[in-house]
Amino acid sequence: MIVSKKIVLHFPGRLVERPIVYHLIKDYDLEFNIMKASIIPDEEGLMVIELRGNQVNYDKGIKFLKDTGVRIQSLGQNVLRNESRCTHCGACITVCPTRAFKLDTETRLISFDDTKCIACGLCLKACPLRAMELHF
Amino acid sequence: MPKTIEEINEKIRKGNAVVVNAEEIIGIAKEKGIKKTAQEVDVVTTGTFGPMCSSGAFINIGHSNPRIKLGGGRVYLDDVQTYAALAAADLFIGANALPDDDPRNRIYPGEFNFGGGHVIEKLVDGKDIRLTATAYGTDCYPRKKLETWINIKDVNEAVLFNPRNAYQNYNVAVNLSNKIIYTYMGILKPNMGNANYSTSGQLSPLFNDPYYKTIGIGIKVFLGGGIGFVAWQGTQHNPAAPRTERGVPTRGAGTLALIGDMKQMSSDWLIGTSMLGYGCTLTVGVGIPIPVLSEEMLEYTTVTDADILAPVIDYSSAYPHMETEILAEVSYAQLKSGWIVIRGKQIPTASLSSYSRAIKISNILKEWIQNGKFLLTQPVEALPGIDSGIKPKPLKERPIVE
């Protein structure tokens, strides 16, 4: 079975200079698509990737990353909606490139599907109430 | 049939007035007919909750010892500029005010994370606000510097005064250019990538009384979670806007100036707001009861989103250059479906005004009336109507030759 998941990798400072992601391709036959990558000098590296491959290899690859010391989060956990600030106006709906926000035409409430979210951050600034928060 | 406001108030006092919101009335009138519904229903409540830039607050902080004359000095609340040009202890803070060191649009698009609207939200939330003031000093007001925390519970008065709220209809904004633009109508993607609107449509106060027959100067309203009043017609009030057969304006039309005691208001209904690349503002909750005085009044309140048309305007060129070109007229029913079609292109829509919160406002107002806490009021004076000749004018610039 083929799986495809969007995940966030946190590389501790000591691992930043090692070619870890390379092993995912070479040793575990996994495909990946980098959506975001950043390195803060002397601190940590962060990479948002979509990882794809068969389930057995995927699980082995994830285990390899964890054993190496990489901290893994699923992407949806990083973008949160502060429910106490959201007024369900809808300003986020059309700026989101993956249509993660959906209007319920009956209740007029906006739902946020974090599995569709790619953590691009556009909604953070587009939200007039600043209800969207990014926690990497 | 015709009822008077006093008769309705008598029913409210006895706890047997029939009150429904402006969404519910549509179905009721459809089922029972106008005549019967007008007999049965006494009040229709409306609501709207969106960014309303022309909002602000007057605050009297009380006199310090020794006294300081703030008027003519400089005063900041949480580093945000205020208007200190009134008497010694009075201030005005506008929703669009910014800290002096905010980069504005020098870093484009500016984020505008904190401004006057946010100070107002913090104040009504009961949080302490840092006041810093400098003054020139006089014989009777010798002090020149003041730095202190202030809190809404300690100040003498905190009065919300919004010169223009509750616009009766508004533009739908699109962007015809090939680059993204940042406007008070939100982020507009190039080549009509999206269309933004801002209204509660069939729930909006002035759509339910299009000729201002019951909404007038002096009436009591829901404002920011507390009780407020219509102080005057709002700035740019435009009763002469074109209208449909049933009187619904098809352009921005009537507006209201609202005033109310901020001490009873809540940060649920006054929220500091940031429009990327544009500025700070305040999202304001307004609700107005419409007394069903006659079948005619009832008929006005049965307006539906399908009956309300709004103009689609290009904000990349037509709007900034005062051009009157309208790309299309679309109904709020279309806008609320999530898509409109302009020039053959299907465009996703988004609202800046919260319909679900507007419903909540209309229901809170309904409860207040049902519980006998809120009585209806007769206008002290009518708002300028369609025969008033009032029409907002563009600025006619006259060059100054030195």
PDB file of N, CA, C and O in Angstrom, chain A residues 61-95:
ATOM      1  N   GLY A  61      11.377   4.259   7.193  1.00  0.00           N
ATOM      2  CA  GLY A  61      11.991   5.582   6.986  1.00  0.00           C
ATOM      3  C   GLY A  61      11.736   6.488   8.187  1.00  0.00           C
ATOM      4  O   GLY A  61      12.644   7.184   8.670  1.00  0.00           O
ATOM      5  N   ILE A  62      10.509   6.486   8.673  1.00  0.00           N
ATOM      6  CA  ILE A  62      10.157   7.311   9.832  1.00  0.00           C
ATOM      7  C   ILE A  62      10.969   6.855  11.052  1.00  0.00           C
ATOM      8  O   ILE A  62      11.480   7.669  11.823  1.00  0.00           O
ATOM      9  N   LYS A  63      11.093   5.537  11.194  1.00  0.00           N
ATOM     10  CA  LYS A  63      11.858   4.989  12.341  1.00  0.00           C
ATOM     11  C   LYS A  63      13.328   5.438  12.245  1.00  0.00           C
ATOM     12  O   LYS A  63      13.922   5.870  13.235  1.00  0.00           O
ATOM     13  N   PHE A  64      13.865   5.378  11.011  1.00  0.00           N
ATOM     14  CA  PHE A  64      15.242   5.825  10.790  1.00  0.00           C
ATOM     15  C   PHE A  64      15.405   7.290  11.235  1.00  0.00           C
ATOM     16  O   PHE A  64      16.348   7.641  11.945  1.00  0.00           O
ATOM     17  N   LEU A  65      14.438   8.130  10.800  1.00  0.00           N
ATOM     18  CA  LEU A  65      14.527   9.553  11.151  1.00  0.00           C
ATOM     19  C   LEU A  65      14.508   9.732  12.667  1.00  0.00           C
ATOM     20  O   LEU A  65      15.316  10.466  13.236  1.00  0.00           O
ATOM     21  N   LYS A  66      13.585   9.036  13.309  1.00  0.00           N
ATOM     22  CA  LYS A  66      13.454   9.171  14.764  1.00  0.00           C
ATOM     23  C   LYS A  66      14.718   8.692  15.472  1.00  0.00           C
ATOM     24  O   LYS A  66      15.190   9.328  16.423  1.00  0.00           O
ATOM     25  N   ASP A  67      15.254   7.539  14.997  1.00  0.00           N
ATOM     26  CA  ASP A  67      16.464   6.999  15.622  1.00  0.00           C
ATOM     27  C   ASP A  67      17.652   7.945  15.468  1.00  0.00           C
ATOM     28  O   ASP A  67      18.537   8.009  16.320  1.00  0.00           O
ATOM     29  N   THR A  68      17.652   8.685  14.358  1.00  0.00           N
ATOM     30  CA  THR A  68      18.751   9.620  14.116  1.00  0.00           C
ATOM     31  C   THR A  68      18.639  10.837  15.031  1.00  0.00           C
ATOM     32  O   THR A  68      19.605  11.568  15.221  1.00  0.00           O
ATOM     33  N   GLY A  69      17.433  11.089  15.548  1.00  0.00           N
ATOM     34  CA  GLY A  69      17.255  12.244  16.440  1.00  0.00           C
ATOM     35  C   GLY A  69      16.390  13.341  15.859  1.00  0.00           C
ATOM     36  O   GLY A  69      16.280  14.426  16.420  1.00  0.00           O
ATOM     37  N   VAL A  70      15.763  13.032  14.709  1.00  0.00           N
ATOM     38  CA  VAL A  70      14.887  14.037  14.097  1.00  0.00           C
ATOM     39  C   VAL A  70      13.518  13.954  14.778  1.00  0.00           C
ATOM     40  O   VAL A  70      12.989  12.872  14.997  1.00  0.00           O
ATOM     41  N   ARG A  71      12.975  15.128  15.143  1.00  0.00           N
ATOM     42  CA  ARG A  71      11.645  15.156  15.756  1.00  0.00           C
ATOM     43  C   ARG A  71      10.609  15.340  14.649  1.00  0.00           C
ATOM     44  O   ARG A  71      10.797  16.171  13.751  1.00  0.00           O
ATOM     45  N   ILE A  72       9.555  14.532  14.687  1.00  0.00           N
ATOM     46  CA  ILE A  72       8.575  14.547  13.593  1.00  0.00           C
ATOM     47  C   ILE A  72       7.201  14.960  14.115  1.00  0.00           C
ATOM     48  O   ILE A  72       6.750  14.489  15.151  1.00  0.00           O
ATOM     49  N   GLN A  73       6.584  15.883  13.354  1.00  0.00           N
ATOM     50  CA  GLN A  73       5.219  16.302  13.679  1.00  0.00           C
ATOM     51  C   GLN A  73       4.392  16.162  12.422  1.00  0.00           C
ATOM     52  O   GLN A  73       4.919  16.332  11.325  1.00  0.00           O
ATOM     53  N   SER A  74       3.136  15.844  12.553  1.00  0.00           N
ATOM     54  CA  SER A  74       2.324  15.870  11.336  1.00  0.00           C
ATOM     55  C   SER A  74       1.976  17.326  11.060  1.00  0.00           C
ATOM     56  O   SER A  74       1.834  18.128  11.985  1.00  0.00           O
ATOM     57  N   LEU A  75       1.880  17.686   9.801  1.00  0.00           N
ATOM     58  CA  LEU A  75       1.795  19.094   9.423  1.00  0.00           C
ATOM     59  C   LEU A  75       0.600  19.809  10.032  1.00  0.00           C
ATOM     60  O   LEU A  75       0.701  20.927  10.495  1.00  0.00           O
ATOM     61  N   GLY A  76      -0.547  19.142  10.014  1.00  0.00           N
ATOM     62  CA  GLY A  76      -1.762  19.785  10.498  1.00  0.00           C
ATOM     63  C   GLY A  76      -1.645  20.310  11.917  1.00  0.00           C
ATOM     64  O   GLY A  76      -2.320  21.262  12.295  1.00  0.00           O
ATOM     65  N   GLN A  77      -0.772  19.705  12.722  1.00  0.00           N
ATOM     66  CA  GLN A  77      -0.650  20.129  14.117  1.00  0.00           C
ATOM     67  C   GLN A  77      -0.027  21.503  14.259  1.00  0.00           C
ATOM     68  O   GLN A  77      -0.043  22.089  15.329  1.00  0.00           O
ATOM     69  N   ASN A  78       0.550  22.020  13.173  1.00  0.00           N
ATOM     70  CA  ASN A  78       1.308  23.254  13.285  1.00  0.00           C
ATOM     71  C   ASN A  78       0.505  24.522  13.060  1.00  0.00           C
ATOM     72  O   ASN A  78       0.868  25.571  13.534  1.00  0.00           O
ATOM     73  N   VAL A  79      -0.556  24.415  12.290  1.00  0.00           N
ATOM     74  CA  VAL A  79      -1.376  25.590  12.042  1.00  0.00           C
ATOM     75  C   VAL A  79      -2.665  25.406  12.833  1.00  0.00           C
ATOM     76  O   VAL A  79      -3.388  24.428  12.649  1.00  0.00           O
ATOM     77  N   LEU A  80      -2.874  26.338  13.746  1.00  0.00           N
ATOM     78  CA  LEU A  80      -4.031  26.210  14.626  1.00  0.00           C
ATOM     79  C   LEU A  80      -4.935  27.422  14.478  1.00  0.00           C
ATOM     80  O   LEU A  80      -4.467  28.525  14.205  1.00  0.00           O
ATOM     81  N   ARG A  81      -6.212  27.175  14.679  1.00  0.00           N
ATOM     82  CA  ARG A  81      -7.144  28.302  14.679  1.00  0.00           C
ATOM     83  C   ARG A  81      -7.501  28.613  16.131  1.00  0.00           C
ATOM     84  O   ARG A  81      -7.957  27.742  16.852  1.00  0.00           O
ATOM     85  N   ASN A  82      -7.269  29.855  16.519  1.00  0.00           N
ATOM     86  CA  ASN A  82      -7.641  30.297  17.856  1.00  0.00           C
ATOM     87  C   ASN A  82      -9.154  30.547  17.844  1.00  0.00           C
ATOM     88  O   ASN A  82      -9.622  31.562  17.347  1.00  0.00           O
ATOM     89  N   GLU A  83      -9.870  29.566  18.383  1.00  0.00           N
ATOM     90  CA  GLU A  83     -11.335  29.608  18.257  1.00  0.00           C
ATOM     91  C   GLU A  83     -11.942  30.826  18.966  1.00  0.00           C
ATOM     92  O   GLU A  83     -13.022  31.269  18.616  1.00  0.00           O
ATOM     93  N   SER A  84     -11.232  31.345  19.980  1.00  0.00           N
ATOM     94  CA  SER A  84     -11.816  32.481  20.689  1.00  0.00           C
ATOM     95  C   SER A  84     -11.689  33.770  19.876  1.00  0.00           C
ATOM     96  O   SER A  84     -12.387  34.741  20.133  1.00  0.00           O
ATOM     97  N   ARG A  85     -10.796  33.794  18.874  1.00  0.00           N
ATOM     98  CA  ARG A  85     -10.695  35.003  18.050  1.00  0.00           C
ATOM     99  C   ARG A  85     -11.424  34.875  16.710  1.00  0.00           C
ATOM    100  O   ARG A  85     -11.754  35.876  16.082  1.00  0.00           O
ATOM    101  N   CYS A  86     -11.662  33.664  16.261  1.00  0.00           N
ATOM    102  CA  CYS A  86     -12.300  33.480  14.952  1.00  0.00           C
ATOM    103  C   CYS A  86     -13.764  33.896  15.014  1.00  0.00           C
ATOM    104  O   CYS A  86     -14.491  33.483  15.906  1.00  0.00           O
ATOM    105  N   THR A  87     -14.180  34.742  14.067  1.00  0.00           N
ATOM    106  CA  THR A  87     -15.584  35.160  14.030  1.00  0.00           C
ATOM    107  C   THR A  87     -16.341  34.466  12.898  1.00  0.00           C
ATOM    108  O   THR A  87     -17.492  34.757  12.654  1.00  0.00           O
ATOM    109  N   HIS A  88     -15.659  33.565  12.189  1.00  0.00           N
ATOM    110  CA  HIS A  88     -16.275  32.869  11.061  1.00  0.00           C
ATOM    111  C   HIS A  88     -16.765  33.834   9.991  1.00  0.00           C
ATOM    112  O   HIS A  88     -17.846  33.675   9.445  1.00  0.00           O
ATOM    113  N   CYS A  89     -15.924  34.859   9.690  1.00  0.00           N
ATOM    114  CA  CYS A  89     -16.326  35.795   8.633  1.00  0.00           C
ATOM    115  C   CYS A  89     -16.127  35.136   7.272  1.00  0.00           C
ATOM    116  O   CYS A  89     -17.015  35.166   6.436  1.00  0.00           O
ATOM    117  N   GLY A  90     -14.955  34.550   7.067  1.00  0.00           N
ATOM    118  CA  GLY A  90     -14.716  33.884   5.789  1.00  0.00           C
ATOM    119  C   GLY A  90     -13.574  34.461   4.980  1.00  0.00           C
ATOM    120  O   GLY A  90     -13.293  33.987   3.872  1.00  0.00           O
ATOM    121  N   ALA A  91     -12.872  35.460   5.529  1.00  0.00           N
ATOM    122  CA  ALA A  91     -11.793  36.111   4.772  1.00  0.00           C
ATOM    123  C   ALA A  91     -10.687  35.122   4.368  1.00  0.00           C
ATOM    124  O   ALA A  91      -9.966  35.351   3.407  1.00  0.00           O
ATOM    125  N   CYS A  92     -10.569  34.023   5.092  1.00  0.00           N
ATOM    126  CA  CYS A  92      -9.511  33.041   4.821  1.00  0.00           C
ATOM    127  C   CYS A  92      -9.823  32.148   3.614  1.00  0.00           C
ATOM    128  O   CYS A  92      -8.914  31.579   3.002  1.00  0.00           O
ATOM    129  N   ILE A  93     -11.095  32.010   3.313  1.00  0.00           N
ATOM    130  CA  ILE A  93     -11.508  30.973   2.362  1.00  0.00           C
ATOM    131  C   ILE A  93     -10.813  31.076   1.017  1.00  0.00           C
ATOM    132  O   ILE A  93     -10.263  30.101   0.517  1.00  0.00           O
ATOM    133  N   THR A  94     -10.816  32.278   0.445  1.00  0.00           N
ATOM    134  CA  THR A  94     -10.311  32.381  -0.924  1.00  0.00           C
ATOM    135  C   THR A  94      -8.806  32.581  -1.002  1.00  0.00           C
ATOM    136  O   THR A  94      -8.236  32.514  -2.079  1.00  0.00           O
ATOM    137  N   VAL A  95      -8.135  32.866   0.122  1.00  0.00           N
ATOM    138  CA  VAL A  95      -6.676  33.028   0.049  1.00  0.00           C
ATOM    139  C   VAL A  95      -5.951  31.697   0.207  1.00  0.00           C
ATOM    140  O   VAL A  95      -4.794  31.568  -0.155  1.00  0.00           O
TER     141      VAL A  95
END
